């Protein structure tokens, strides 16, 4: 569906335009209620209570772990406790990867420990560890260009440094070094792979985990890990002496089979169009070193709390509000891909959607992928969001977040709600992803944004253009 | 010597005053040279090069470890490389404590890992760990007042929170909770001991190690560890549910015998009074999680570099400059106590002294314990230091730093040079004590201060009042 020929796509859009020529608008009473929801949300403690509950009572919840199961039980119970009308789950199956222990050291010329963490889907090293000479590359491009003879049997080390930005755009390259680098090094015959953590905390001895691109079960894999930033600095200093540098990686981890978890879903049932849904959510799994507060307890909490505010209105909204707590986002969007596959044929029933998965910083920008006739309704939403500091950028598409990008890719109209990610990559995928990193006021601003747009989309007269194959040109997948 | 009766002390001071009635002064030529040394030091990279070399080539150097031996070899070589006239070492024997592994977890009601670190001289837990119910105290005083029946068989947890201050004074209580708390809990029958780290980094999952007060070989000891600040927050949240909370500590560590290390000493030999010494230094050992950059690579580097600047003058100073790299400060001033014991009878030959052991922040205050006739010379030193931002406080005693406090306690005239410690306890005794925490300009300011006063003391006409038993009233030991 994602690769529909443009001619067919254009025809489809013209056809859709022909059918729904009337502009989509949001009634004045709904705008007024949305303004009330917005203001009320800024003083509502539900999201903070939800993320505190999840991170305290469950804590880290690596996909497929015992804590992952406890997180699903927690989510089912929390949806019910908050009064959602319908609570259920849908199974998701994925490879089960486990981290048991990890350590590293410079062996020569200056022996000392290194702080590192194994990456998702990394195989383990032999017992006692893998010791090999380090060969350093300053970029992924340099690794791609390397002659296999220069890396064969060595530990490849890619030293790309991310810097802080409001939109976190360095993560594009940072994650590419982590995802694409290991398979490239493995294919060239390397013995192991190290990167400078894809993180912006320059002075913390805390490494950033995350998934590798080891997806092809037939391709060669090698032990892969990330060094903390100060450890990468130290390795750079040691390499600068110009002597051969030997590093030992000792990783006990790997894929041990298959696991079936679940997406957990709560709904506020629409009174007028119960089968039409406004879709929001976050992902329930987290990496294991932290307690998954910003990634993505915040997204779960923001969207549960926004729906709860709408639930507590005197009347049910016209359309259904669906909050999806996705399974195993971290190791490759397993929950959202399963969801999109299962619900592909219903895409036209999805009014509008996006999930929250970029921490708890304030939302500062909105963009949308909707049919032209719905631009006016988006502008109405933008008008209510403006006092929250959200700027509407009509020139950018909406991507649907991380997990709901999969439904957007199949034709669901989608928003992008860009959060302030200046410090997100200080803590992302580390032990430091804990509750203290969340500012309750910033979290409440997110809830206000979600409650506002979700309610307005649910009450709109008309749709936003969701249809099989719609928006194929601008789906970015973020 | 430290506990001389005051009457005897007063008699001694009167006698000393009687002998040296002429005021100690610093000749104008020496003041001028000191001003040149001061200005030159601000642009000298020696200290940064020294601390970079130590932390890169040796890294962590826990007293008694293989790296501790490498550190001594490094110090002997570095003194020689810098051109010191005399380089030697003096043996120091102490109990050998080893850390092999450590982990912790909340077992019930909400199972999840905890970041903790074993404390110095802690015994290990049984294999598989020690699991027990937690009993929390908000202060050391509350633990002292507790009925033994309330702690027997439990893990005592003391939750004292340090805050950032320029003079770091919360460490007084923070270190007391770590040092005095474990023996108190052990004596009351506790099974284990936990504290909130004595550290001011509120948001880092990095625990602060440090020594306990388990000194009496006949007294009961119990496994003792520190939680990172966010982990203490999490434990507080879990305890607040009001259910019994079980924690597991799994520590593989303990005393395994005795070890003989050494203080390593470098001297610039005085041309006029070679047997009279100005004493400076730092400690060569470090805790094992970090690379000992601020604690105390900085002190080693500052004092080596200051002496080197004086060495490079056209003429040797009148008195000897002695730089002492002390052994095993961290587990109880073992090197400095051995040094003071060995050199007790020579205390009158020590012109003036202090060591550097509070990181690499700028020096902002000087105080002195000297005989009244030397106050004018101290004021001369203060005059040359004033442009560096150092304020002279004539109302406070000088303590001699940490290691040289032991010689001061025996009668050595001493300074206190107070550094800005606002961020020192963010990194102190943690994995984060790494080179990137040192600002080269701040480090150079320290070298400027040391080069200035050391040179002026070496050239002074007259002494500062060192004598057996002098200053017993004001020796604080810092």
Coordinates of N, CA and C in Angstrom, one line a residue, chain B residues 96 110 133 137 287 325 329 331 369 415 427:
Chain B
X96 N 43.8 -4.6 52.8 CA 43.5 -4.6 51.4 C 42.0 -5.0 51.2
X110 N 7.3 -4.3 44.3 CA 7.4 -3.9 42.9 C 8.8 -4.3 42.4
X133 N 13.8 -6.9 54.8 CA 12.8 -5.8 54.8 C 13.6 -4.5 55.1
X137 N 15.2 5.6 57.9 CA 15.4 6.7 58.8 C 15.8 8.0 58.1
X287 N 39.1 6.2 44.1 CA 38.1 5.2 44.1 C 38.1 4.6 42.7
X325 N 52.8 12.6 46.9 CA 51.7 11.9 46.3 C 51.3 10.8 47.3
X329 N 44.5 7.5 50.6 CA 43.8 8.5 51.3 C 42.3 8.1 51.5
X331 N 40.6 5.3 51.9 CA 40.1 4.4 52.9 C 40.6 4.7 54.3
X369 N 47.1 28.9 59.8 CA 47.5 28.6 61.2 C 49.0 28.8 61.2
X415 N 48.2 26.2 55.8 CA 47.2 27.0 55.1 C 46.0 26.1 54.9
X427 N 30.2 14.6 41.4 CA 31.0 13.6 40.7 C 31.9 12.8 41.7

